[in-house]
Amino acid sequence: MLKIALPNKGRLADDTRQLFGEAGLDIRATGDRALTASLGGEFTGLFVRAQDIPEFVADGAAAAGITGWDLVCESGRELELLMDLEFGKCRLVVAAREESGIQKLEDIQDGVRVASSFTRLTQEFFSKRGQKVTVVPVSGATEIAPHLGIADIIVDLTSTGSTLKMNGLHEVGTVVQSSARLISRKGHLPEAAAKLEELRQALGSVLAARGKRYLMANVPRRVLDTVREVLPGLNGPTVVDVQGGDYVAVHAVVPAKSIYRTIAALKNLGCEGILVTRIERLMP
Ligand code: AMP
């Protein structure tokens, strides 16, 4: 059975667990130690730290894995990106103290000390820009480094920016945009590649469904053409005759984001019996 490396704890673990559950690949522990688990009887899950996953996958200890794109880039290993999973969104940014006088990347002088746990990406980022900085490696709490006087600026992950702000830091530039990704090693044999494609589709169908709703409504026949414009659906709405009546039943897949407006529009057109449900999986 193919092994899939998954984050055992931390920010990405819960969302990963939920995604696999929704894709019909429930995580069931197989031994006393929580290192491995069955993923719906289809794959073996290998639970390790998010930052170790690029190495595990690149070295072939697992056929594929889920981890943050920032960690994949920092590893420097050549890996294949199979899918963006759209959770764990964050940015690796350059940040400076409010009073540093550094407002933009160009303000960073040669010789500046940059604290980061992403030493490789930091070095590469400034080298490419032709700026000669000194990278100070730290393993956590990067945001306090400028206050301790061990660095002038930092390169750290942020999503809302509130931790930076709380520490009197402001963003100066972005090194990399990240989110959780499904990655694999290049050059799998056809059988393994097919199995990974199956996994990619299963996870993708859950993600595709999250942004959509299934809508049903009874539509007066005379406004059907207008309703078709309101409900483009996947391949146009499904229209079912309601026997002997002036109404037709219309079913469509609609964006969750605009459901409020869609319902209001249908109501205004005289539609009745409007029903909206979640979709578990969507494979167009
Ligand atoms: P962990 O240290 O196990 O919690 O995982 C850290 C990983 O979670 C990072 O490398 C990112 O890929 C991801 N992540 C998502 N949002 C954030 C955030 N706001 N701060 C830090 N890491 C984040």
mmCIF file with all atom_site columns, N, CA, C and O in Angstrom, residues 13-64:
data_model
loop_
_atom_site.group_PDB
_atom_site.id
_atom_site.type_symbol
_atom_site.label_atom_id
_atom_site.label_alt_id
_atom_site.label_comp_id
_atom_site.label_asym_id
_atom_site.label_entity_id
_atom_site.label_seq_id
_atom_site.pdbx_PDB_ins_code
_atom_site.Cartn_x
_atom_site.Cartn_y
_atom_site.Cartn_z
_atom_site.occupancy
_atom_site.B_iso_or_equiv
_atom_site.pdbx_formal_charge
_atom_site.auth_seq_id
_atom_site.auth_comp_id
_atom_site.auth_asym_id
_atom_site.auth_atom_id
_atom_site.pdbx_PDB_model_num
ATOM 1   N N  . ALA A 1 13 ? -2.426  19.875 10.774 1.00 0.00 ? 13 ALA A N  1
ATOM 2   C CA . ALA A 1 13 ? -2.883  18.518 11.104 1.00 0.00 ? 13 ALA A CA 1
ATOM 3   C C  . ALA A 1 13 ? -4.405  18.361 11.077 1.00 0.00 ? 13 ALA A C  1
ATOM 4   O O  . ALA A 1 13 ? -4.919  17.428 10.456 1.00 0.00 ? 13 ALA A O  1
ATOM 5   N N  . ASP A 1 14 ? -5.123  19.285 11.715 1.00 0.00 ? 14 ASP A N  1
ATOM 6   C CA . ASP A 1 14 ? -6.587  19.127 11.809 1.00 0.00 ? 14 ASP A CA 1
ATOM 7   C C  . ASP A 1 14 ? -7.272  19.229 10.454 1.00 0.00 ? 14 ASP A C  1
ATOM 8   O O  . ASP A 1 14 ? -8.157  18.447 10.137 1.00 0.00 ? 14 ASP A O  1
ATOM 9   N N  . ASP A 1 15 ? -6.852  20.221 9.671  1.00 0.00 ? 15 ASP A N  1
ATOM 10  C CA . ASP A 1 15 ? -7.470  20.393 8.342  1.00 0.00 ? 15 ASP A CA 1
ATOM 11  C C  . ASP A 1 15 ? -7.183  19.190 7.448  1.00 0.00 ? 15 ASP A C  1
ATOM 12  O O  . ASP A 1 15 ? -8.019  18.795 6.637  1.00 0.00 ? 15 ASP A O  1
ATOM 13  N N  . THR A 1 16 ? -5.986  18.621 7.591  1.00 0.00 ? 16 THR A N  1
ATOM 14  C CA . THR A 1 16 ? -5.625  17.458 6.778  1.00 0.00 ? 16 THR A CA 1
ATOM 15  C C  . THR A 1 16 ? -6.517  16.269 7.149  1.00 0.00 ? 16 THR A C  1
ATOM 16  O O  . THR A 1 16 ? -7.066  15.589 6.284  1.00 0.00 ? 16 THR A O  1
ATOM 17  N N  . ARG A 1 17 ? -6.670  16.066 8.445  1.00 0.00 ? 17 ARG A N  1
ATOM 18  C CA . ARG A 1 17 ? -7.501  14.982 8.960  1.00 0.00 ? 17 ARG A CA 1
ATOM 19  C C  . ARG A 1 17 ? -8.942  15.118 8.447  1.00 0.00 ? 17 ARG A C  1
ATOM 20  O O  . ARG A 1 17 ? -9.562  14.168 7.986  1.00 0.00 ? 17 ARG A O  1
ATOM 21  N N  . GLN A 1 18 ? -9.443  16.339 8.512  1.00 0.00 ? 18 GLN A N  1
ATOM 22  C CA . GLN A 1 18 ? -10.815 16.581 8.076  1.00 0.00 ? 18 GLN A CA 1
ATOM 23  C C  . GLN A 1 18 ? -10.974 16.328 6.568  1.00 0.00 ? 18 GLN A C  1
ATOM 24  O O  . GLN A 1 18 ? -11.935 15.703 6.131  1.00 0.00 ? 18 GLN A O  1
ATOM 25  N N  . LEU A 1 19 ? -10.000 16.793 5.801  1.00 0.00 ? 19 LEU A N  1
ATOM 26  C CA . LEU A 1 19 ? -10.058 16.605 4.349  1.00 0.00 ? 19 LEU A CA 1
ATOM 27  C C  . LEU A 1 19 ? -10.085 15.120 3.980  1.00 0.00 ? 19 LEU A C  1
ATOM 28  O O  . LEU A 1 19 ? -10.880 14.692 3.146  1.00 0.00 ? 19 LEU A O  1
ATOM 29  N N  . PHE A 1 20 ? -9.237  14.337 4.612  1.00 0.00 ? 20 PHE A N  1
ATOM 30  C CA . PHE A 1 20 ? -9.213  12.897 4.312  1.00 0.00 ? 20 PHE A CA 1
ATOM 31  C C  . PHE A 1 20 ? -10.528 12.243 4.716  1.00 0.00 ? 20 PHE A C  1
ATOM 32  O O  . PHE A 1 20 ? -11.050 11.390 3.991  1.00 0.00 ? 20 PHE A O  1
ATOM 33  N N  . GLY A 1 21 ? -11.081 12.640 5.864  1.00 0.00 ? 21 GLY A N  1
ATOM 34  C CA . GLY A 1 21 ? -12.371 12.095 6.309  1.00 0.00 ? 21 GLY A CA 1
ATOM 35  C C  . GLY A 1 21 ? -13.457 12.386 5.290  1.00 0.00 ? 21 GLY A C  1
ATOM 36  O O  . GLY A 1 21 ? -14.209 11.491 4.889  1.00 0.00 ? 21 GLY A O  1
ATOM 37  N N  . GLU A 1 22 ? -13.494 13.634 4.814  1.00 0.00 ? 22 GLU A N  1
ATOM 38  C CA . GLU A 1 22 ? -14.532 14.025 3.859  1.00 0.00 ? 22 GLU A CA 1
ATOM 39  C C  . GLU A 1 22 ? -14.346 13.336 2.513  1.00 0.00 ? 22 GLU A C  1
ATOM 40  O O  . GLU A 1 22 ? -15.292 13.161 1.760  1.00 0.00 ? 22 GLU A O  1
ATOM 41  N N  . ALA A 1 23 ? -13.113 12.957 2.208  1.00 0.00 ? 23 ALA A N  1
ATOM 42  C CA . ALA A 1 23 ? -12.835 12.297 0.926  1.00 0.00 ? 23 ALA A CA 1
ATOM 43  C C  . ALA A 1 23 ? -13.086 10.787 1.014  1.00 0.00 ? 23 ALA A C  1
ATOM 44  O O  . ALA A 1 23 ? -12.815 10.058 0.060  1.00 0.00 ? 23 ALA A O  1
ATOM 45  N N  . GLY A 1 24 ? -13.587 10.336 2.161  1.00 0.00 ? 24 GLY A N  1
ATOM 46  C CA . GLY A 1 24 ? -13.870 8.904  2.316  1.00 0.00 ? 24 GLY A CA 1
ATOM 47  C C  . GLY A 1 24 ? -12.632 8.111  2.673  1.00 0.00 ? 24 GLY A C  1
ATOM 48  O O  . GLY A 1 24 ? -12.586 6.896  2.486  1.00 0.00 ? 24 GLY A O  1
ATOM 49  N N  . LEU A 1 25 ? -11.585 8.801  3.149  1.00 0.00 ? 25 LEU A N  1
ATOM 50  C CA . LEU A 1 25 ? -10.349 8.117  3.537  1.00 0.00 ? 25 LEU A CA 1
ATOM 51  C C  . LEU A 1 25 ? -10.130 8.336  5.033  1.00 0.00 ? 25 LEU A C  1
ATOM 52  O O  . LEU A 1 25 ? -9.181  8.998  5.449  1.00 0.00 ? 25 LEU A O  1
ATOM 53  N N  . ASP A 1 26 ? -11.039 7.817  5.837  1.00 0.00 ? 26 ASP A N  1
ATOM 54  C CA . ASP A 1 26 ? -10.965 8.006  7.284  1.00 0.00 ? 26 ASP A CA 1
ATOM 55  C C  . ASP A 1 26 ? -9.651  7.494  7.841  1.00 0.00 ? 26 ASP A C  1
ATOM 56  O O  . ASP A 1 26 ? -9.170  6.440  7.446  1.00 0.00 ? 26 ASP A O  1
ATOM 57  N N  . ILE A 1 27 ? -9.097  8.281  8.760  1.00 0.00 ? 27 ILE A N  1
ATOM 58  C CA . ILE A 1 27 ? -7.815  7.918  9.368  1.00 0.00 ? 27 ILE A CA 1
ATOM 59  C C  . ILE A 1 27 ? -8.077  6.998  10.556 1.00 0.00 ? 27 ILE A C  1
ATOM 60  O O  . ILE A 1 27 ? -8.713  7.397  11.528 1.00 0.00 ? 27 ILE A O  1
ATOM 61  N N  . ARG A 1 28 ? -7.622  5.751  10.446 1.00 0.00 ? 28 ARG A N  1
ATOM 62  C CA . ARG A 1 28 ? -7.792  4.806  11.562 1.00 0.00 ? 28 ARG A CA 1
ATOM 63  C C  . ARG A 1 28 ? -6.425  4.291  11.994 1.00 0.00 ? 28 ARG A C  1
ATOM 64  O O  . ARG A 1 28 ? -5.696  3.695  11.181 1.00 0.00 ? 28 ARG A O  1
ATOM 65  N N  . ALA A 1 29 ? -6.105  4.554  13.255 1.00 0.00 ? 29 ALA A N  1
ATOM 66  C CA . ALA A 1 29 ? -4.802  4.104  13.778 1.00 0.00 ? 29 ALA A CA 1
ATOM 67  C C  . ALA A 1 29 ? -4.714  2.586  13.693 1.00 0.00 ? 29 ALA A C  1
ATOM 68  O O  . ALA A 1 29 ? -5.694  1.883  13.947 1.00 0.00 ? 29 ALA A O  1
ATOM 69  N N  . THR A 1 30 ? -3.539  2.093  13.303 1.00 0.00 ? 30 THR A N  1
ATOM 70  C CA . THR A 1 30 ? -3.387  0.653  13.131 1.00 0.00 ? 30 THR A CA 1
ATOM 71  C C  . THR A 1 30 ? -2.559  0.025  14.256 1.00 0.00 ? 30 THR A C  1
ATOM 72  O O  . THR A 1 30 ? -2.697  -1.139 14.541 1.00 0.00 ? 30 THR A O  1
ATOM 73  N N  . GLY A 1 31 ? -1.709  0.810  14.891 1.00 0.00 ? 31 GLY A N  1
ATOM 74  C CA . GLY A 1 31 ? -0.870  0.232  15.956 1.00 0.00 ? 31 GLY A CA 1
ATOM 75  C C  . GLY A 1 31 ? -1.004  1.025  17.230 1.00 0.00 ? 31 GLY A C  1
ATOM 76  O O  . GLY A 1 31 ? -1.836  1.920  17.334 1.00 0.00 ? 31 GLY A O  1
ATOM 77  N N  . ASP A 1 32 ? -0.203  0.697  18.234 1.00 0.00 ? 32 ASP A N  1
ATOM 78  C CA . ASP A 1 32 ? -0.240  1.441  19.490 1.00 0.00 ? 32 ASP A CA 1
ATOM 79  C C  . ASP A 1 32 ? 0.335   2.834  19.271 1.00 0.00 ? 32 ASP A C  1
ATOM 80  O O  . ASP A 1 32 ? -0.163  3.821  19.761 1.00 0.00 ? 32 ASP A O  1
ATOM 81  N N  . ARG A 1 33 ? 1.426   2.859  18.508 1.00 0.00 ? 33 ARG A N  1
ATOM 82  C CA . ARG A 1 33 ? 2.059   4.149  18.273 1.00 0.00 ? 33 ARG A CA 1
ATOM 83  C C  . ARG A 1 33 ? 1.355   4.827  17.113 1.00 0.00 ? 33 ARG A C  1
ATOM 84  O O  . ARG A 1 33 ? 1.002   4.188  16.129 1.00 0.00 ? 33 ARG A O  1
ATOM 85  N N  . ALA A 1 34 ? 1.135   6.123  17.257 1.00 0.00 ? 34 ALA A N  1
ATOM 86  C CA . ALA A 1 34 ? 0.330   6.834  16.262 1.00 0.00 ? 34 ALA A CA 1
ATOM 87  C C  . ALA A 1 34 ? 1.131   7.205  15.011 1.00 0.00 ? 34 ALA A C  1
ATOM 88  O O  . ALA A 1 34 ? 0.746   8.082  14.266 1.00 0.00 ? 34 ALA A O  1
ATOM 89  N N  . LEU A 1 35 ? 2.220   6.504  14.768 1.00 0.00 ? 35 LEU A N  1
ATOM 90  C CA . LEU A 1 35 ? 3.067   6.858  13.635 1.00 0.00 ? 35 LEU A CA 1
ATOM 91  C C  . LEU A 1 35 ? 2.421   6.521  12.289 1.00 0.00 ? 35 LEU A C  1
ATOM 92  O O  . LEU A 1 35 ? 2.536   7.257  11.320 1.00 0.00 ? 35 LEU A O  1
ATOM 93  N N  . THR A 1 36 ? 1.715   5.392  12.235 1.00 0.00 ? 36 THR A N  1
ATOM 94  C CA . THR A 1 36 ? 1.053   5.032  10.982 1.00 0.00 ? 36 THR A CA 1
ATOM 95  C C  . THR A 1 36 ? -0.433  4.800  11.220 1.00 0.00 ? 36 THR A C  1
ATOM 96  O O  . THR A 1 36 ? -0.855  4.518  12.334 1.00 0.00 ? 36 THR A O  1
ATOM 97  N N  . ALA A 1 37 ? -1.214  4.928  10.158 1.00 0.00 ? 37 ALA A N  1
ATOM 98  C CA . ALA A 1 37 ? -2.658  4.683  10.242 1.00 0.00 ? 37 ALA A CA 1
ATOM 99  C C  . ALA A 1 37 ? -3.151  4.289  8.866  1.00 0.00 ? 37 ALA A C  1
ATOM 100 O O  . ALA A 1 37 ? -2.503  4.587  7.857  1.00 0.00 ? 37 ALA A O  1
ATOM 101 N N  . SER A 1 38 ? -4.292  3.610  8.839  1.00 0.00 ? 38 SER A N  1
ATOM 102 C CA . SER A 1 38 ? -4.891  3.279  7.550  1.00 0.00 ? 38 SER A CA 1
ATOM 103 C C  . SER A 1 38 ? -5.699  4.483  7.087  1.00 0.00 ? 38 SER A C  1
ATOM 104 O O  . SER A 1 38 ? -6.399  5.112  7.873  1.00 0.00 ? 38 SER A O  1
ATOM 105 N N  . LEU A 1 39 ? -5.592  4.816  5.820  1.00 0.00 ? 39 LEU A N  1
ATOM 106 C CA . LEU A 1 39 ? -6.395  5.904  5.253  1.00 0.00 ? 39 LEU A CA 1
ATOM 107 C C  . LEU A 1 39 ? -7.490  5.245  4.419  1.00 0.00 ? 39 LEU A C  1
ATOM 108 O O  . LEU A 1 39 ? -7.299  4.944  3.239  1.00 0.00 ? 39 LEU A O  1
ATOM 109 N N  . GLY A 1 40 ? -8.619  4.972  5.075  1.00 0.00 ? 40 GLY A N  1
ATOM 110 C CA . GLY A 1 40 ? -9.759  4.354  4.392  1.00 0.00 ? 40 GLY A CA 1
ATOM 111 C C  . GLY A 1 40 ? -9.444  3.001  3.780  1.00 0.00 ? 40 GLY A C  1
ATOM 112 O O  . GLY A 1 40 ? -10.128 2.560  2.857  1.00 0.00 ? 40 GLY A O  1
ATOM 113 N N  . GLY A 1 41 ? -8.393  2.342  4.253  1.00 0.00 ? 41 GLY A N  1
ATOM 114 C CA . GLY A 1 41 ? -8.018  1.047  3.700  1.00 0.00 ? 41 GLY A CA 1
ATOM 115 C C  . GLY A 1 41 ? -7.364  1.157  2.323  1.00 0.00 ? 41 GLY A C  1
ATOM 116 O O  . GLY A 1 41 ? -7.050  0.149  1.690  1.00 0.00 ? 41 GLY A O  1
ATOM 117 N N  . GLU A 1 42 ? -7.141  2.377  1.843  1.00 0.00 ? 42 GLU A N  1
ATOM 118 C CA . GLU A 1 42 ? -6.590  2.576  0.493  1.00 0.00 ? 42 GLU A CA 1
ATOM 119 C C  . GLU A 1 42 ? -5.098  2.923  0.514  1.00 0.00 ? 42 GLU A C  1
ATOM 120 O O  . GLU A 1 42 ? -4.361  2.580  -0.396 1.00 0.00 ? 42 GLU A O  1
ATOM 121 N N  . PHE A 1 43 ? -4.697  3.658  1.554  1.00 0.00 ? 43 PHE A N  1
ATOM 122 C CA . PHE A 1 43 ? -3.301  4.100  1.691  1.00 0.00 ? 43 PHE A CA 1
ATOM 123 C C  . PHE A 1 43 ? -2.875  3.918  3.139  1.00 0.00 ? 43 PHE A C  1
ATOM 124 O O  . PHE A 1 43 ? -3.717  3.740  4.015  1.00 0.00 ? 43 PHE A O  1
ATOM 125 N N  . THR A 1 44 ? -1.557  3.994  3.369  1.00 0.00 ? 44 THR A N  1
ATOM 126 C CA . THR A 1 44 ? -1.062  4.040  4.746  1.00 0.00 ? 44 THR A CA 1
ATOM 127 C C  . THR A 1 44 ? -0.622  5.466  5.040  1.00 0.00 ? 44 THR A C  1
ATOM 128 O O  . THR A 1 44 ? 0.182   6.033  4.290  1.00 0.00 ? 44 THR A O  1
ATOM 129 N N  . GLY A 1 45 ? -1.159  6.038  6.101  1.00 0.00 ? 45 GLY A N  1
ATOM 130 C CA . GLY A 1 45 ? -0.748  7.382  6.512  1.00 0.00 ? 45 GLY A CA 1
ATOM 131 C C  . GLY A 1 45 ? 0.473   7.279  7.399  1.00 0.00 ? 45 GLY A C  1
ATOM 132 O O  . GLY A 1 45 ? 0.547   6.414  8.269  1.00 0.00 ? 45 GLY A O  1
ATOM 133 N N  . LEU A 1 46 ? 1.439   8.160  7.154  1.00 0.00 ? 46 LEU A N  1
ATOM 134 C CA . LEU A 1 46 ? 2.666   8.177  7.941  1.00 0.00 ? 46 LEU A CA 1
ATOM 135 C C  . LEU A 1 46 ? 2.682   9.530  8.630  1.00 0.00 ? 46 LEU A C  1
ATOM 136 O O  . LEU A 1 46 ? 2.796   10.559 7.968  1.00 0.00 ? 46 LEU A O  1
ATOM 137 N N  . PHE A 1 47 ? 2.535   9.550  9.965  1.00 0.00 ? 47 PHE A N  1
ATOM 138 C CA . PHE A 1 47 ? 2.378   10.827 10.669 1.00 0.00 ? 47 PHE A CA 1
ATOM 139 C C  . PHE A 1 47 ? 3.702   11.355 11.201 1.00 0.00 ? 47 PHE A C  1
ATOM 140 O O  . PHE A 1 47 ? 4.292   10.761 12.097 1.00 0.00 ? 47 PHE A O  1
ATOM 141 N N  . VAL A 1 48 ? 4.148   12.448 10.594 1.00 0.00 ? 48 VAL A N  1
ATOM 142 C CA . VAL A 1 48 ? 5.445   13.031 10.941 1.00 0.00 ? 48 VAL A CA 1
ATOM 143 C C  . VAL A 1 48 ? 5.328   14.553 11.020 1.00 0.00 ? 48 VAL A C  1
ATOM 144 O O  . VAL A 1 48 ? 4.283   15.113 10.713 1.00 0.00 ? 48 VAL A O  1
ATOM 145 N N  . ARG A 1 49 ? 6.412   15.204 11.413 1.00 0.00 ? 49 ARG A N  1
ATOM 146 C CA . ARG A 1 49 ? 6.371   16.667 11.514 1.00 0.00 ? 49 ARG A CA 1
ATOM 147 C C  . ARG A 1 49 ? 6.290   17.293 10.119 1.00 0.00 ? 49 ARG A C  1
ATOM 148 O O  . ARG A 1 49 ? 6.948   16.828 9.187  1.00 0.00 ? 49 ARG A O  1
ATOM 149 N N  . ALA A 1 50 ? 5.505   18.367 10.042 1.00 0.00 ? 50 ALA A N  1
ATOM 150 C CA . ALA A 1 50 ? 5.304   19.027 8.735  1.00 0.00 ? 50 ALA A CA 1
ATOM 151 C C  . ALA A 1 50 ? 6.628   19.358 8.048  1.00 0.00 ? 50 ALA A C  1
ATOM 152 O O  . ALA A 1 50 ? 6.769   19.186 6.841  1.00 0.00 ? 50 ALA A O  1
ATOM 153 N N  . GLN A 1 51 ? 7.629   19.794 8.832  1.00 0.00 ? 51 GLN A N  1
ATOM 154 C CA . GLN A 1 51 ? 8.883   20.209 8.188  1.00 0.00 ? 51 GLN A CA 1
ATOM 155 C C  . GLN A 1 51 ? 9.726   19.039 7.693  1.00 0.00 ? 51 GLN A C  1
ATOM 156 O O  . GLN A 1 51 ? 10.628  19.232 6.898  1.00 0.00 ? 51 GLN A O  1
ATOM 157 N N  . ASP A 1 52 ? 9.423   17.826 8.172  1.00 0.00 ? 52 ASP A N  1
ATOM 158 C CA . ASP A 1 52 ? 10.177  16.653 7.701  1.00 0.00 ? 52 ASP A CA 1
ATOM 159 C C  . ASP A 1 52 ? 9.569   16.035 6.441  1.00 0.00 ? 52 ASP A C  1
ATOM 160 O O  . ASP A 1 52 ? 10.174  15.174 5.802  1.00 0.00 ? 52 ASP A O  1
ATOM 161 N N  . ILE A 1 53 ? 8.355   16.445 6.114  1.00 0.00 ? 53 ILE A N  1
ATOM 162 C CA . ILE A 1 53 ? 7.629   15.785 5.021  1.00 0.00 ? 53 ILE A CA 1
ATOM 163 C C  . ILE A 1 53 ? 8.301   15.928 3.647  1.00 0.00 ? 53 ILE A C  1
ATOM 164 O O  . ILE A 1 53 ? 8.409   14.941 2.919  1.00 0.00 ? 53 ILE A O  1
ATOM 165 N N  . PRO A 1 54 ? 8.832   17.118 3.290  1.00 0.00 ? 54 PRO A N  1
ATOM 166 C CA . PRO A 1 54 ? 9.521   17.184 1.989  1.00 0.00 ? 54 PRO A CA 1
ATOM 167 C C  . PRO A 1 54 ? 10.654  16.153 1.874  1.00 0.00 ? 54 PRO A C  1
ATOM 168 O O  . PRO A 1 54 ? 10.807  15.510 0.835  1.00 0.00 ? 54 PRO A O  1
ATOM 169 N N  . GLU A 1 55 ? 11.413  15.965 2.953  1.00 0.00 ? 55 GLU A N  1
ATOM 170 C CA . GLU A 1 55 ? 12.523  14.994 2.933  1.00 0.00 ? 55 GLU A CA 1
ATOM 171 C C  . GLU A 1 55 ? 11.993  13.561 2.798  1.00 0.00 ? 55 GLU A C  1
ATOM 172 O O  . GLU A 1 55 ? 12.511  12.775 2.012  1.00 0.00 ? 55 GLU A O  1
ATOM 173 N N  . PHE A 1 56 ? 10.969  13.248 3.572  1.00 0.00 ? 56 PHE A N  1
ATOM 174 C CA . PHE A 1 56 ? 10.390  11.900 3.531  1.00 0.00 ? 56 PHE A CA 1
ATOM 175 C C  . PHE A 1 56 ? 9.925   11.550 2.125  1.00 0.00 ? 56 PHE A C  1
ATOM 176 O O  . PHE A 1 56 ? 10.124  10.436 1.660  1.00 0.00 ? 56 PHE A O  1
ATOM 177 N N  . VAL A 1 57 ? 9.301   12.522 1.475  1.00 0.00 ? 57 VAL A N  1
ATOM 178 C CA . VAL A 1 57 ? 8.748   12.264 0.145  1.00 0.00 ? 57 VAL A CA 1
ATOM 179 C C  . VAL A 1 57 ? 9.883   12.213 -0.885 1.00 0.00 ? 57 VAL A C  1
ATOM 180 O O  . VAL A 1 57 ? 9.927   11.318 -1.725 1.00 0.00 ? 57 VAL A O  1
ATOM 181 N N  . ALA A 1 58 ? 10.811  13.156 -0.785 1.00 0.00 ? 58 ALA A N  1
ATOM 182 C CA . ALA A 1 58 ? 11.924  13.194 -1.751 1.00 0.00 ? 58 ALA A CA 1
ATOM 183 C C  . ALA A 1 58 ? 12.769  11.929 -1.656 1.00 0.00 ? 58 ALA A C  1
ATOM 184 O O  . ALA A 1 58 ? 13.264  11.420 -2.663 1.00 0.00 ? 58 ALA A O  1
ATOM 185 N N  . ASP A 1 59 ? 12.929  11.396 -0.441 1.00 0.00 ? 59 ASP A N  1
ATOM 186 C CA . ASP A 1 59 ? 13.754  10.205 -0.250 1.00 0.00 ? 59 ASP A CA 1
ATOM 187 C C  . ASP A 1 59 ? 12.993  8.911  -0.527 1.00 0.00 ? 59 ASP A C  1
ATOM 188 O O  . ASP A 1 59 ? 13.564  7.826  -0.430 1.00 0.00 ? 59 ASP A O  1
ATOM 189 N N  . GLY A 1 60 ? 11.698  9.013  -0.775 1.00 0.00 ? 60 GLY A N  1
ATOM 190 C CA . GLY A 1 60 ? 10.926  7.809  -1.111 1.00 0.00 ? 60 GLY A CA 1
ATOM 191 C C  . GLY A 1 60 ? 10.382  7.049  0.086  1.00 0.00 ? 60 GLY A C  1
ATOM 192 O O  . GLY A 1 60 ? 9.821   5.970  -0.079 1.00 0.00 ? 60 GLY A O  1
ATOM 193 N N  . ALA A 1 61 ? 10.535  7.592  1.308  1.00 0.00 ? 61 ALA A N  1
ATOM 194 C CA . ALA A 1 61 ? 9.953   6.929  2.483  1.00 0.00 ? 61 ALA A CA 1
ATOM 195 C C  . ALA A 1 61 ? 8.425   6.981  2.405  1.00 0.00 ? 61 ALA A C  1
ATOM 196 O O  . ALA A 1 61 ? 7.737   6.123  2.956  1.00 0.00 ? 61 ALA A O  1
ATOM 197 N N  . ALA A 1 62 ? 7.911   7.980  1.703  1.00 0.00 ? 62 ALA A N  1
ATOM 198 C CA . ALA A 1 62 ? 6.478   8.064  1.424  1.00 0.00 ? 62 ALA A CA 1
ATOM 199 C C  . ALA A 1 62 ? 6.314   8.407  -0.048 1.00 0.00 ? 62 ALA A C  1
ATOM 200 O O  . ALA A 1 62 ? 7.160   9.083  -0.628 1.00 0.00 ? 62 ALA A O  1
ATOM 201 N N  . ALA A 1 63 ? 5.226   7.923  -0.655 1.00 0.00 ? 63 ALA A N  1
ATOM 202 C CA . ALA A 1 63 ? 5.011   8.168  -2.087 1.00 0.00 ? 63 ALA A CA 1
ATOM 203 C C  . ALA A 1 63 ? 4.555   9.601  -2.332 1.00 0.00 ? 63 ALA A C  1
ATOM 204 O O  . ALA A 1 63 ? 4.819   10.180 -3.380 1.00 0.00 ? 63 ALA A O  1
ATOM 205 N N  . ALA A 1 64 ? 3.843   10.152 -1.346 1.00 0.00 ? 64 ALA A N  1
ATOM 206 C CA . ALA A 1 64 ? 3.343   11.523 -1.458 1.00 0.00 ? 64 ALA A CA 1
ATOM 207 C C  . ALA A 1 64 ? 3.201   12.078 -0.060 1.00 0.00 ? 64 ALA A C  1
ATOM 208 O O  . ALA A 1 64 ? 3.377   11.346 0.927  1.00 0.00 ? 64 ALA A O  1
#
